[in-house]
PDB file of C-alpha atoms and ligand atoms in Angstrom:
ATOM      1  CA  UNK A  23       4.030 -21.655   0.844  1.00 44.00           C
ATOM      2  CA  UNK A  24       3.841 -19.149  -1.995  1.00 49.00           C
ATOM      3  CA  UNK A  25       0.979 -19.673  -4.422  1.00 51.00           C
ATOM      4  CA  UNK A  26       1.984 -18.851  -7.971  1.00 55.00           C
ATOM      5  CA  UNK A  27      -1.411 -17.798  -9.373  1.00 74.00           C
ATOM      6  CA  UNK A  28      -2.373 -14.482  -7.714  1.00 72.00           C
ATOM      7  CA  UNK A  29      -5.523 -14.072  -9.820  1.00 76.00           C
ATOM      8  CA  UNK A  30      -6.851 -17.438  -8.653  1.00 83.00           C
ATOM      9  CA  UNK A  31      -6.003 -16.592  -5.049  1.00 83.00           C
ATOM     10  CA  UNK A  32      -7.861 -13.275  -5.279  1.00 81.00           C
ATOM     11  CA  UNK A  33     -10.949 -15.039  -6.655  1.00 85.00           C
ATOM     12  CA  UNK A  34     -10.824 -17.806  -4.081  1.00 87.00           C
ATOM     13  CA  UNK A  35     -10.636 -15.491  -1.047  1.00 88.00           C
ATOM     14  CA  UNK A  36     -13.038 -12.796  -2.290  1.00 92.00           C
ATOM     15  CA  UNK A  37     -15.974 -11.831  -0.072  1.00 94.00           C
ATOM     16  CA  UNK A  38     -18.703 -11.228  -2.686  1.00 93.00           C
ATOM     17  CA  UNK A  39     -20.267  -7.772  -2.615  1.00 96.00           C
ATOM     18  CA  UNK A  40     -18.153  -6.384   0.227  1.00 97.00           C
ATOM     19  CA  UNK A  41     -17.152  -3.290  -1.827  1.00 98.00           C
ATOM     20  CA  UNK A  42     -20.391  -2.905  -3.804  1.00 97.00           C
ATOM     21  CA  UNK A  43     -21.079   0.738  -4.785  1.00 97.00           C
ATOM     22  CA  UNK A  44     -17.716   1.842  -3.433  1.00 98.00           C
ATOM     23  CA  UNK A  45     -14.866   3.626  -5.185  1.00 98.00           C
ATOM     24  CA  UNK A  46     -11.382   2.867  -3.902  1.00 98.00           C
ATOM     25  CA  UNK A  47      -8.091   4.378  -5.082  1.00 98.00           C
ATOM     26  CA  UNK A  48      -5.224   1.858  -4.992  1.00 98.00           C
ATOM     27  CA  UNK A  49      -1.660   3.023  -5.679  1.00 98.00           C
ATOM     28  CA  UNK A  50       1.092   0.663  -6.749  1.00 98.00           C
ATOM     29  CA  UNK A  51      -1.701  -1.279  -8.427  1.00 98.00           C
ATOM     30  CA  UNK A  52       0.352  -2.631 -11.320  1.00 97.00           C
ATOM     31  CA  UNK A  53       2.262  -5.200  -9.324  1.00 95.00           C
ATOM     32  CA  UNK A  54       2.682  -7.063  -6.069  1.00 95.00           C
ATOM     33  CA  UNK A  55       0.529  -6.123  -3.087  1.00 96.00           C
ATOM     34  CA  UNK A  56      -1.243  -3.228  -4.849  1.00 97.00           C
ATOM     35  CA  UNK A  57      -2.221  -5.386  -7.791  1.00 96.00           C
ATOM     36  CA  UNK A  58      -3.592  -8.098  -5.507  1.00 95.00           C
ATOM     37  CA  UNK A  59      -5.523  -5.464  -3.545  1.00 97.00           C
ATOM     38  CA  UNK A  60      -7.040  -3.995  -6.714  1.00 97.00           C
ATOM     39  CA  UNK A  61      -7.982  -7.471  -7.965  1.00 95.00           C
ATOM     40  CA  UNK A  62      -9.591  -8.333  -4.644  1.00 96.00           C
ATOM     41  CA  UNK A  63     -11.719  -5.165  -4.516  1.00 97.00           C
ATOM     42  CA  UNK A  64     -12.898  -5.748  -8.096  1.00 96.00           C
ATOM     43  CA  UNK A  65     -13.862  -9.328  -7.221  1.00 94.00           C
ATOM     44  CA  UNK A  66     -15.798  -7.947  -4.255  1.00 96.00           C
ATOM     45  CA  UNK A  67     -17.892  -5.624  -6.421  1.00 96.00           C
ATOM     46  CA  UNK A  68     -16.014  -2.340  -5.969  1.00 97.00           C
ATOM     47  CA  UNK A  69     -14.851   0.262  -8.448  1.00 98.00           C
ATOM     48  CA  UNK A  70     -11.072   0.635  -8.455  1.00 98.00           C
ATOM     49  CA  UNK A  71      -8.968   3.598  -9.516  1.00 98.00           C
ATOM     50  CA  UNK A  72      -5.710   1.759 -10.160  1.00 98.00           C
ATOM     51  CA  UNK A  73      -2.654   4.019 -10.026  1.00 98.00           C
ATOM     52  CA  UNK A  74       0.906   3.135 -10.970  1.00 98.00           C
ATOM     53  CA  UNK A  75       4.012   4.419 -12.728  1.00 98.00           C
ATOM     54  CA  UNK A  76       3.814   1.506 -15.157  1.00 97.00           C
ATOM     55  CA  UNK A  77       1.137   2.032 -17.842  1.00 97.00           C
ATOM     56  CA  UNK A  78       2.171  -1.247 -19.418  1.00 97.00           C
ATOM     57  CA  UNK A  79       1.568  -3.323 -16.302  1.00 97.00           C
ATOM     58  CA  UNK A  80      -1.694  -1.471 -15.591  1.00 97.00           C
ATOM     59  CA  UNK A  81      -2.858  -2.576 -19.049  1.00 96.00           C
ATOM     60  CA  UNK A  82      -2.045  -6.176 -18.056  1.00 94.00           C
ATOM     61  CA  UNK A  83      -4.203  -5.785 -14.955  1.00 93.00           C
ATOM     62  CA  UNK A  84      -7.049  -4.435 -17.102  1.00 95.00           C
ATOM     63  CA  UNK A  85      -6.777  -7.358 -19.516  1.00 93.00           C
ATOM     64  CA  UNK A  86      -6.676  -9.859 -16.664  1.00 90.00           C
ATOM     65  CA  UNK A  87      -9.624  -8.427 -14.732  1.00 88.00           C
ATOM     66  CA  UNK A  88     -11.882  -7.629 -17.719  1.00 86.00           C
ATOM     67  CA  UNK A  89     -13.840  -5.440 -15.330  1.00 90.00           C
ATOM     68  CA  UNK A  90     -15.825  -2.354 -16.327  1.00 92.00           C
ATOM     69  CA  UNK A  91     -15.285  -1.143 -12.752  1.00 96.00           C
ATOM     70  CA  UNK A  92     -11.532  -0.726 -13.254  1.00 98.00           C
ATOM     71  CA  UNK A  93     -10.139   2.712 -14.124  1.00 98.00           C
ATOM     72  CA  UNK A  94      -6.401   2.730 -14.755  1.00 98.00           C
ATOM     73  CA  UNK A  95      -4.447   5.938 -14.172  1.00 98.00           C
ATOM     74  CA  UNK A  96      -0.757   5.840 -15.086  1.00 98.00           C
ATOM     75  CA  UNK A  97       0.677   8.358 -12.633  1.00 98.00           C
ATOM     76  CA  UNK A  98       3.589   9.220 -10.371  1.00 98.00           C
ATOM     77  CA  UNK A  99       2.511   9.740  -6.750  1.00 98.00           C
ATOM     78  CA  UNK A 100       5.408  12.168  -6.278  1.00 98.00           C
ATOM     79  CA  UNK A 101       3.963  14.561  -8.886  1.00 98.00           C
ATOM     80  CA  UNK A 102       1.337  16.983  -7.495  1.00 97.00           C
ATOM     81  CA  UNK A 103      -0.323  17.336 -10.910  1.00 97.00           C
ATOM     82  CA  UNK A 104      -0.710  13.574 -11.103  1.00 98.00           C
ATOM     83  CA  UNK A 105      -2.407  13.583  -7.694  1.00 98.00           C
ATOM     84  CA  UNK A 106      -5.031  15.957  -9.134  1.00 97.00           C
ATOM     85  CA  UNK A 107      -5.556  13.634 -12.127  1.00 98.00           C
ATOM     86  CA  UNK A 108      -5.998  10.615  -9.853  1.00 98.00           C
ATOM     87  CA  UNK A 109      -8.660  12.307  -7.733  1.00 98.00           C
ATOM     88  CA  UNK A 110     -10.420  13.661 -10.836  1.00 98.00           C
ATOM     89  CA  UNK A 111     -10.588  10.130 -12.271  1.00 98.00           C
ATOM     90  CA  UNK A 112     -12.243   8.905  -9.076  1.00 98.00           C
ATOM     91  CA  UNK A 113     -15.098  11.408  -9.262  1.00 96.00           C
ATOM     92  CA  UNK A 114     -16.936  13.134  -6.441  1.00 94.00           C
ATOM     93  CA  UNK A 115     -17.343  10.235  -4.064  1.00 97.00           C
ATOM     94  CA  UNK A 116     -14.198   8.462  -2.836  1.00 98.00           C
ATOM     95  CA  UNK A 117     -14.897   5.731  -0.269  1.00 98.00           C
ATOM     96  CA  UNK A 118     -11.423   4.336   0.170  1.00 98.00           C
ATOM     97  CA  UNK A 119      -7.732   4.894  -0.410  1.00 99.00           C
ATOM     98  CA  UNK A 120      -5.027   2.241  -0.258  1.00 99.00           C
ATOM     99  CA  UNK A 121      -1.571   3.832  -0.304  1.00 99.00           C
ATOM    100  CA  UNK A 122       0.450   0.811  -1.431  1.00 98.00           C
ATOM    101  CA  UNK A 123       3.074   2.243  -3.823  1.00 98.00           C
ATOM    102  CA  UNK A 124       6.518   2.309  -2.280  1.00 98.00           C
ATOM    103  CA  UNK A 125      10.180   1.785  -3.062  1.00 97.00           C
ATOM    104  CA  UNK A 126      12.911  -0.061  -1.236  1.00 92.00           C
ATOM    105  CA  UNK A 127      15.855  -0.116  -3.584  1.00 82.00           C
ATOM    106  CA  UNK A 128      18.523   1.243  -1.268  1.00 85.00           C
ATOM    107  CA  UNK A 129      19.942  -0.594   1.708  1.00 89.00           C
ATOM    108  CA  UNK A 130      22.377   2.160   2.745  1.00 93.00           C
ATOM    109  CA  UNK A 131      23.054   2.583   6.463  1.00 94.00           C
ATOM    110  CA  UNK A 132      23.243   6.152   7.793  1.00 95.00           C
ATOM    111  CA  UNK A 133      26.965   6.711   7.076  1.00 96.00           C
ATOM    112  CA  UNK A 134      26.485   5.847   3.403  1.00 96.00           C
ATOM    113  CA  UNK A 135      23.066   7.189   2.469  1.00 96.00           C
ATOM    114  CA  UNK A 136      23.103  10.036  -0.061  1.00 97.00           C
ATOM    115  CA  UNK A 137      20.865  13.083   0.245  1.00 97.00           C
ATOM    116  CA  UNK A 138      19.449  12.201  -3.142  1.00 96.00           C
ATOM    117  CA  UNK A 139      18.453   8.675  -2.088  1.00 96.00           C
ATOM    118  CA  UNK A 140      16.993   9.890   1.209  1.00 97.00           C
ATOM    119  CA  UNK A 141      14.823  12.434  -0.634  1.00 97.00           C
ATOM    120  CA  UNK A 142      13.755   9.934  -3.297  1.00 97.00           C
ATOM    121  CA  UNK A 143      12.640   7.313  -0.782  1.00 97.00           C
ATOM    122  CA  UNK A 144      10.744   9.921   1.247  1.00 98.00           C
ATOM    123  CA  UNK A 145       9.169  11.425  -1.904  1.00 98.00           C
ATOM    124  CA  UNK A 146       7.605   8.090  -2.868  1.00 98.00           C
ATOM    125  CA  UNK A 147       6.977   6.472   0.534  1.00 98.00           C
ATOM    126  CA  UNK A 148       5.918   9.537   2.572  1.00 98.00           C
ATOM    127  CA  UNK A 149       5.118  12.606   0.438  1.00 98.00           C
ATOM    128  CA  UNK A 150       3.039  10.583  -2.050  1.00 98.00           C
ATOM    129  CA  UNK A 151       0.736   8.967   0.548  1.00 98.00           C
ATOM    130  CA  UNK A 152       0.332  12.267   2.437  1.00 98.00           C
ATOM    131  CA  UNK A 153      -0.593  14.176  -0.728  1.00 98.00           C
ATOM    132  CA  UNK A 154      -3.156  11.557  -1.682  1.00 98.00           C
ATOM    133  CA  UNK A 155      -4.662  11.561   1.797  1.00 98.00           C
ATOM    134  CA  UNK A 156      -4.931  15.358   1.623  1.00 98.00           C
ATOM    135  CA  UNK A 157      -6.554  15.112  -1.807  1.00 98.00           C
ATOM    136  CA  UNK A 158      -9.222  12.514  -0.883  1.00 98.00           C
ATOM    137  CA  UNK A 159     -10.176  14.054   2.476  1.00 98.00           C
ATOM    138  CA  UNK A 160     -12.568  16.711   1.104  1.00 98.00           C
ATOM    139  CA  UNK A 161     -14.730  13.950  -0.430  1.00 98.00           C
ATOM    140  CA  UNK A 162     -14.583  11.842   2.749  1.00 98.00           C
ATOM    141  CA  UNK A 163     -15.264  14.807   5.041  1.00 98.00           C
ATOM    142  CA  UNK A 164     -18.278  15.807   2.943  1.00 98.00           C
ATOM    143  CA  UNK A 165     -19.648  12.245   3.166  1.00 98.00           C
ATOM    144  CA  UNK A 166     -18.677  11.921   6.855  1.00 98.00           C
ATOM    145  CA  UNK A 167     -17.272   8.513   5.887  1.00 98.00           C
ATOM    146  CA  UNK A 168     -14.033   7.127   4.513  1.00 98.00           C
ATOM    147  CA  UNK A 169     -11.352   4.498   4.947  1.00 98.00           C
ATOM    148  CA  UNK A 170      -7.661   4.890   4.363  1.00 99.00           C
ATOM    149  CA  UNK A 171      -5.056   2.143   4.593  1.00 99.00           C
ATOM    150  CA  UNK A 172      -1.356   2.909   4.363  1.00 99.00           C
ATOM    151  CA  UNK A 173       1.227   0.216   3.783  1.00 98.00           C
ATOM    152  CA  UNK A 174       4.039   0.431   6.316  1.00 98.00           C
ATOM    153  CA  UNK A 175       6.454  -2.468   6.897  1.00 96.00           C
ATOM    154  CA  UNK A 176       8.023  -4.545   9.616  1.00 93.00           C
ATOM    155  CA  UNK A 177      10.696  -1.834   9.187  1.00 94.00           C
ATOM    156  CA  UNK A 178       8.202   0.573  10.791  1.00 96.00           C
ATOM    157  CA  UNK A 179       8.079  -1.495  13.975  1.00 94.00           C
ATOM    158  CA  UNK A 180      11.771  -1.876  14.747  1.00 90.00           C
ATOM    159  CA  UNK A 181      15.261  -0.903  13.539  1.00 89.00           C
ATOM    160  CA  UNK A 182      15.275  -3.598  10.849  1.00 77.00           C
ATOM    161  CA  UNK A 183      18.083  -4.457   8.445  1.00 77.00           C
ATOM    162  CA  UNK A 184      16.606  -2.310   5.661  1.00 87.00           C
ATOM    163  CA  UNK A 185      18.191   0.985   4.643  1.00 93.00           C
ATOM    164  CA  UNK A 186      17.970   3.961   7.001  1.00 96.00           C
ATOM    165  CA  UNK A 187      15.844   5.931   4.505  1.00 97.00           C
ATOM    166  CA  UNK A 188      13.356   3.097   4.027  1.00 96.00           C
ATOM    167  CA  UNK A 189      13.132   2.394   7.771  1.00 96.00           C
ATOM    168  CA  UNK A 190      12.631   6.076   8.615  1.00 97.00           C
ATOM    169  CA  UNK A 191      10.100   6.522   5.792  1.00 98.00           C
ATOM    170  CA  UNK A 192       7.963   3.652   7.058  1.00 98.00           C
ATOM    171  CA  UNK A 193       8.102   5.052  10.616  1.00 98.00           C
ATOM    172  CA  UNK A 194       6.813   8.313   9.113  1.00 98.00           C
ATOM    173  CA  UNK A 195       3.936   6.409   7.505  1.00 98.00           C
ATOM    174  CA  UNK A 196       2.977   5.212  10.990  1.00 98.00           C
ATOM    175  CA  UNK A 197       3.059   8.807  12.274  1.00 98.00           C
ATOM    176  CA  UNK A 198       0.784   9.990   9.480  1.00 99.00           C
ATOM    177  CA  UNK A 199      -1.568   7.061  10.115  1.00 99.00           C
ATOM    178  CA  UNK A 200      -1.913   7.664  13.857  1.00 98.00           C
ATOM    179  CA  UNK A 201      -2.259  11.429  13.535  1.00 98.00           C
ATOM    180  CA  UNK A 202      -4.930  11.191  10.833  1.00 98.00           C
ATOM    181  CA  UNK A 203      -6.806   8.486  12.745  1.00 98.00           C
ATOM    182  CA  UNK A 204      -7.098  10.782  15.755  1.00 98.00           C
ATOM    183  CA  UNK A 205      -7.871  13.935  13.751  1.00 98.00           C
ATOM    184  CA  UNK A 206     -10.559  12.411  11.533  1.00 98.00           C
ATOM    185  CA  UNK A 207     -12.217   9.855  13.824  1.00 98.00           C
ATOM    186  CA  UNK A 208     -14.867  12.442  14.778  1.00 98.00           C
ATOM    187  CA  UNK A 209     -15.673  12.757  11.057  1.00 98.00           C
ATOM    188  CA  UNK A 210     -16.339   9.061  10.461  1.00 98.00           C
ATOM    189  CA  UNK A 211     -13.030   8.456   8.705  1.00 98.00           C
ATOM    190  CA  UNK A 212     -10.797   5.525   9.671  1.00 98.00           C
ATOM    191  CA  UNK A 213      -7.053   5.527   8.952  1.00 99.00           C
ATOM    192  CA  UNK A 214      -5.016   2.374   9.540  1.00 99.00           C
ATOM    193  CA  UNK A 215      -1.782   0.788   8.367  1.00 98.00           C
ATOM    194  CA  UNK A 216      -0.613  -2.727   7.671  1.00 98.00           C
ATOM    195  CA  UNK A 217       2.957  -3.791   8.383  1.00 97.00           C
ATOM    196  CA  UNK A 218       3.923  -6.626   6.035  1.00 95.00           C
ATOM    197  CA  UNK A 219       6.778  -8.979   6.837  1.00 89.00           C
ATOM    198  CA  UNK A 220       8.286 -10.743   3.825  1.00 82.00           C
ATOM    199  CA  UNK A 221       6.069 -10.811   0.744  1.00 86.00           C
ATOM    200  CA  UNK A 222       6.888 -12.536  -2.532  1.00 80.00           C
ATOM    201  CA  UNK A 223       6.903  -9.576  -4.910  1.00 76.00           C
ATOM    202  CA  UNK A 224       9.357  -7.952  -7.310  1.00 71.00           C
ATOM    203  CA  UNK A 225      10.434  -5.594  -4.518  1.00 71.00           C
ATOM    204  CA  UNK A 226      11.720  -8.387  -2.297  1.00 65.00           C
ATOM    205  CA  UNK A 227      13.736  -9.931  -5.110  1.00 62.00           C
ATOM    206  CA  UNK A 228      15.181  -6.578  -6.235  1.00 66.00           C
ATOM    207  CA  UNK A 229      16.136  -5.597  -2.685  1.00 64.00           C
ATOM    208  CA  UNK A 230      17.975  -8.857  -2.167  1.00 60.00           C
ATOM    209  CA  UNK A 231      20.044  -8.504  -5.309  1.00 62.00           C
ATOM    210  CA  UNK A 232      20.960  -4.847  -4.667  1.00 65.00           C
ATOM    211  CA  UNK A 233      24.489  -3.877  -3.662  1.00 60.00           C
ATOM    212  CA  UNK A 234      23.479  -3.348  -0.045  1.00 55.00           C
ATOM    213  CA  UNK A 235      20.904  -6.146   0.121  1.00 60.00           C
ATOM    214  CA  UNK A 236      23.699  -8.656  -0.343  1.00 58.00           C
ATOM    215  CA  UNK A 237      21.573 -11.728   0.306  1.00 61.00           C
ATOM    216  CA  UNK A 238      20.318 -10.494   3.681  1.00 61.00           C
ATOM    217  CA  UNK A 239      16.755 -10.326   2.401  1.00 60.00           C
ATOM    218  CA  UNK A 240      16.927 -13.997   1.514  1.00 57.00           C
ATOM    219  CA  UNK A 241      18.026 -14.746   5.089  1.00 61.00           C
ATOM    220  CA  UNK A 242      15.161 -12.653   6.398  1.00 58.00           C
ATOM    221  CA  UNK A 243      12.671 -14.300   4.086  1.00 53.00           C
ATOM    222  CA  UNK A 244      13.985 -17.712   5.070  1.00 56.00           C
ATOM    223  CA  UNK A 245      12.816 -17.198   8.646  1.00 55.00           C
ATOM    224  CA  UNK A 246       9.631 -18.756   9.868  1.00 53.00           C
ATOM    225  CA  UNK A 247       6.791 -18.107   9.293  1.00 61.00           C
ATOM    226  CA  UNK A 248       7.139 -18.372   5.533  1.00 66.00           C
ATOM    227  CA  UNK A 249       7.035 -15.530   3.062  1.00 82.00           C
ATOM    228  CA  UNK A 250       3.495 -14.354   2.293  1.00 89.00           C
ATOM    229  CA  UNK A 251       1.737 -14.038  -1.033  1.00 90.00           C
ATOM    230  CA  UNK A 252       0.590 -10.635  -2.254  1.00 94.00           C
ATOM    231  CA  UNK A 253      -3.030 -11.736  -1.904  1.00 94.00           C
ATOM    232  CA  UNK A 254      -2.511 -12.549   1.766  1.00 94.00           C
ATOM    233  CA  UNK A 255      -1.556  -8.893   2.234  1.00 96.00           C
ATOM    234  CA  UNK A 256      -4.536  -7.848   0.116  1.00 97.00           C
ATOM    235  CA  UNK A 257      -6.714  -9.791   2.566  1.00 97.00           C
ATOM    236  CA  UNK A 258      -5.422  -7.659   5.463  1.00 98.00           C
ATOM    237  CA  UNK A 259      -5.726  -4.399   3.516  1.00 98.00           C
ATOM    238  CA  UNK A 260      -9.295  -5.100   2.353  1.00 98.00           C
ATOM    239  CA  UNK A 261     -10.273  -6.149   5.863  1.00 98.00           C
ATOM    240  CA  UNK A 262      -9.275  -2.694   7.143  1.00 98.00           C
ATOM    241  CA  UNK A 263     -10.791  -0.914   4.115  1.00 98.00           C
ATOM    242  CA  UNK A 264     -14.126  -2.702   4.413  1.00 98.00           C
ATOM    243  CA  UNK A 265     -16.847  -2.529   7.040  1.00 97.00           C
ATOM    244  CA  UNK A 266     -15.305  -5.645   8.602  1.00 97.00           C
ATOM    245  CA  UNK A 267     -12.814  -3.206  10.111  1.00 98.00           C
ATOM    246  CA  UNK A 268     -15.558  -0.827  11.262  1.00 97.00           C
ATOM    247  CA  UNK A 269     -14.272  -0.434  14.833  1.00 98.00           C
ATOM    248  CA  UNK A 270     -10.587  -0.392  13.982  1.00 98.00           C
ATOM    249  CA  UNK A 271      -8.855   2.967  13.704  1.00 98.00           C
ATOM    250  CA  UNK A 272      -5.240   4.100  14.053  1.00 98.00           C
ATOM    251  CA  UNK A 273      -3.726   0.629  14.266  1.00 98.00           C
ATOM    252  CA  UNK A 274      -0.547  -0.584  12.635  1.00 98.00           C
ATOM    253  CA  UNK A 275      -1.517  -4.161  11.938  1.00 98.00           C
ATOM    254  CA  UNK A 276       1.371  -6.579  11.473  1.00 96.00           C
ATOM    255  CA  UNK A 277       0.475  -8.890   8.588  1.00 96.00           C
ATOM    256  CA  UNK A 278       3.390 -11.254   8.785  1.00 91.00           C
ATOM    257  CA  UNK A 279       2.114 -14.650   9.891  1.00 87.00           C
ATOM    258  CA  UNK A 280       3.496 -14.071  13.390  1.00 85.00           C
ATOM    259  CA  UNK A 281       6.993 -12.969  12.460  1.00 83.00           C
ATOM    260  CA  UNK A 282       6.905  -9.848  14.639  1.00 86.00           C
ATOM    261  CA  UNK A 283       5.733 -11.892  17.638  1.00 83.00           C
ATOM    262  CA  UNK A 284       9.077 -13.736  17.780  1.00 76.00           C
TER     263      UNK A 284
HETATM  264  P1  NAI B 329       6.305  -3.911  -5.943  1.00 93.65           P
HETATM  265  O1  NAI B 329       7.608  -3.319  -6.334  1.00 93.65           O
HETATM  266  O2  NAI B 329       5.934  -5.256  -6.468  1.00 93.65           O
HETATM  267  O3  NAI B 329       5.107  -2.888  -6.288  1.00 93.65           O
HETATM  268  C1  NAI B 329       5.198  -1.522  -6.023  1.00 93.65           C
HETATM  269  C2  NAI B 329       4.485  -0.774  -7.139  1.00 93.65           C
HETATM  270  O4  NAI B 329       4.537   0.625  -6.835  1.00 93.65           O
HETATM  271  C3  NAI B 329       5.141  -0.969  -8.518  1.00 93.65           C
HETATM  272  O5  NAI B 329       4.164  -1.382  -9.476  1.00 93.65           O
HETATM  273  C4  NAI B 329       5.687   0.414  -8.849  1.00 93.65           C
HETATM  274  O6  NAI B 329       5.646   0.717 -10.253  1.00 93.65           O
HETATM  275  C5  NAI B 329       4.769   1.313  -8.044  1.00 93.65           C
HETATM  276  N1  NAI B 329       5.396   2.604  -7.787  1.00 93.65           N
HETATM  277  C6  NAI B 329       6.650   2.844  -7.323  1.00 93.65           C
HETATM  278  N2  NAI B 329       6.880   4.148  -7.259  1.00 93.65           N
HETATM  279  C7  NAI B 329       5.746   4.763  -7.672  1.00 93.65           C
HETATM  280  C8  NAI B 329       5.374   6.127  -7.855  1.00 93.65           C
HETATM  281  N3  NAI B 329       6.240   7.133  -7.603  1.00 93.65           N
HETATM  282  N4  NAI B 329       4.121   6.408  -8.296  1.00 93.65           N
HETATM  283  C9  NAI B 329       3.256   5.410  -8.587  1.00 93.65           C
HETATM  284  N5  NAI B 329       3.555   4.106  -8.452  1.00 93.65           N
HETATM  285  C10 NAI B 329       4.794   3.788  -8.014  1.00 93.65           C
HETATM  286  O7  NAI B 329       6.325  -3.893  -4.366  1.00 93.65           O
HETATM  287  P2  NAI B 329       5.394  -4.558  -3.242  1.00 93.65           P
HETATM  288  O8  NAI B 329       6.211  -5.579  -2.561  1.00 93.65           O
HETATM  289  O9  NAI B 329       4.059  -4.901  -3.770  1.00 93.65           O
HETATM  290  O10 NAI B 329       5.294  -3.315  -2.250  1.00 93.65           O
HETATM  291  C11 NAI B 329       4.104  -2.632  -1.957  1.00 93.65           C
HETATM  292  C12 NAI B 329       4.263  -1.930  -0.618  1.00 93.65           C
HETATM  293  O11 NAI B 329       4.499  -2.910   0.387  1.00 93.65           O
HETATM  294  C13 NAI B 329       5.424  -0.940  -0.554  1.00 93.65           C
HETATM  295  O12 NAI B 329       4.996   0.235   0.112  1.00 93.65           O
HETATM  296  C14 NAI B 329       6.453  -1.682   0.272  1.00 93.65           C
HETATM  297  O13 NAI B 329       7.302  -0.810   0.967  1.00 93.65           O
HETATM  298  C15 NAI B 329       5.586  -2.507   1.192  1.00 93.65           C
HETATM  299  N6  NAI B 329       6.254  -3.679   1.766  1.00 93.65           N
HETATM  300  C16 NAI B 329       6.648  -4.744   0.957  1.00 93.65           C
HETATM  301  C17 NAI B 329       7.304  -5.822   1.535  1.00 93.65           C
HETATM  302  C18 NAI B 329       7.770  -7.003   0.726  1.00 93.65           C
HETATM  303  O14 NAI B 329       8.411  -7.910   1.295  1.00 93.65           O
HETATM  304  N7  NAI B 329       7.473  -7.093  -0.556  1.00 93.65           N
HETATM  305  C19 NAI B 329       7.578  -5.875   2.982  1.00 93.65           C
HETATM  306  C20 NAI B 329       7.120  -4.719   3.712  1.00 93.65           C
HETATM  307  C21 NAI B 329       6.490  -3.678   3.101  1.00 93.65           C
END
């Protein structure tokens, strides 16, 4: 069942002190899974660099959290200059990066997808996360420590009924995750991904009502197990970002209540 008070959920599940003295960049932090992840890290004593396109919704997060450890950075992850601003706001030491921002507003199959839509989906879902990873690595390599979590999707594990651009972009996220895990394991840096099933966020609702969604998302979300809350995804992301995930590297962790096991 979906719980309607994400702030209360984040407080209730928090592991006190788990992110003490750590700085974590969270993209897509103004809503949905990113917002729940930012809230969770703040509750667990971390400093969060919260990144999103929406300055307005970031301000809501700041008002809600009332935390001195929250730094909001309105930014577009597809803009290289914004990537520099994000990393500058974090300071010299960056312990973690959660690449959560993503878009899924086109359900076009291959014979209908436009070049423009393909490029847009890849710019946000693939180029953005890669650029941020590249930008935080110098700090992590210098410290010989770091944790990166990318948000993939059940659409990264199979063909899925999502659009071809979204499905391919999330497969690319898996490729980046596995490659970086292997390349940087010797340097004390872990890189993992979570693959959410259905999550009750604005994205799921928007996708369903789109021209190509045509109600199929509702069918998908109606399957058992039930749709997850954003904080349930935040629980998986913070597990991998924290020392609880110390021996886990290069995995694509389904966080879907068992959906992908069917
Ligand atoms: P959401 O739409 O609620 O939140 C996404 C956030 O990313 C928004 O606040 C948006 O402003 C931000 N964003 C979009 N483009 C951006 C850009 N260029 N630069 C900076 N910020 C940008 O979506 P939700 O559901 O929280 O999605 C988060 C991630 O989870 C996405 O990567 C999505 O693909 C993935 N996911 C979501 C599922 C779901 O059922 N909701 C299922 C599987 C994966």
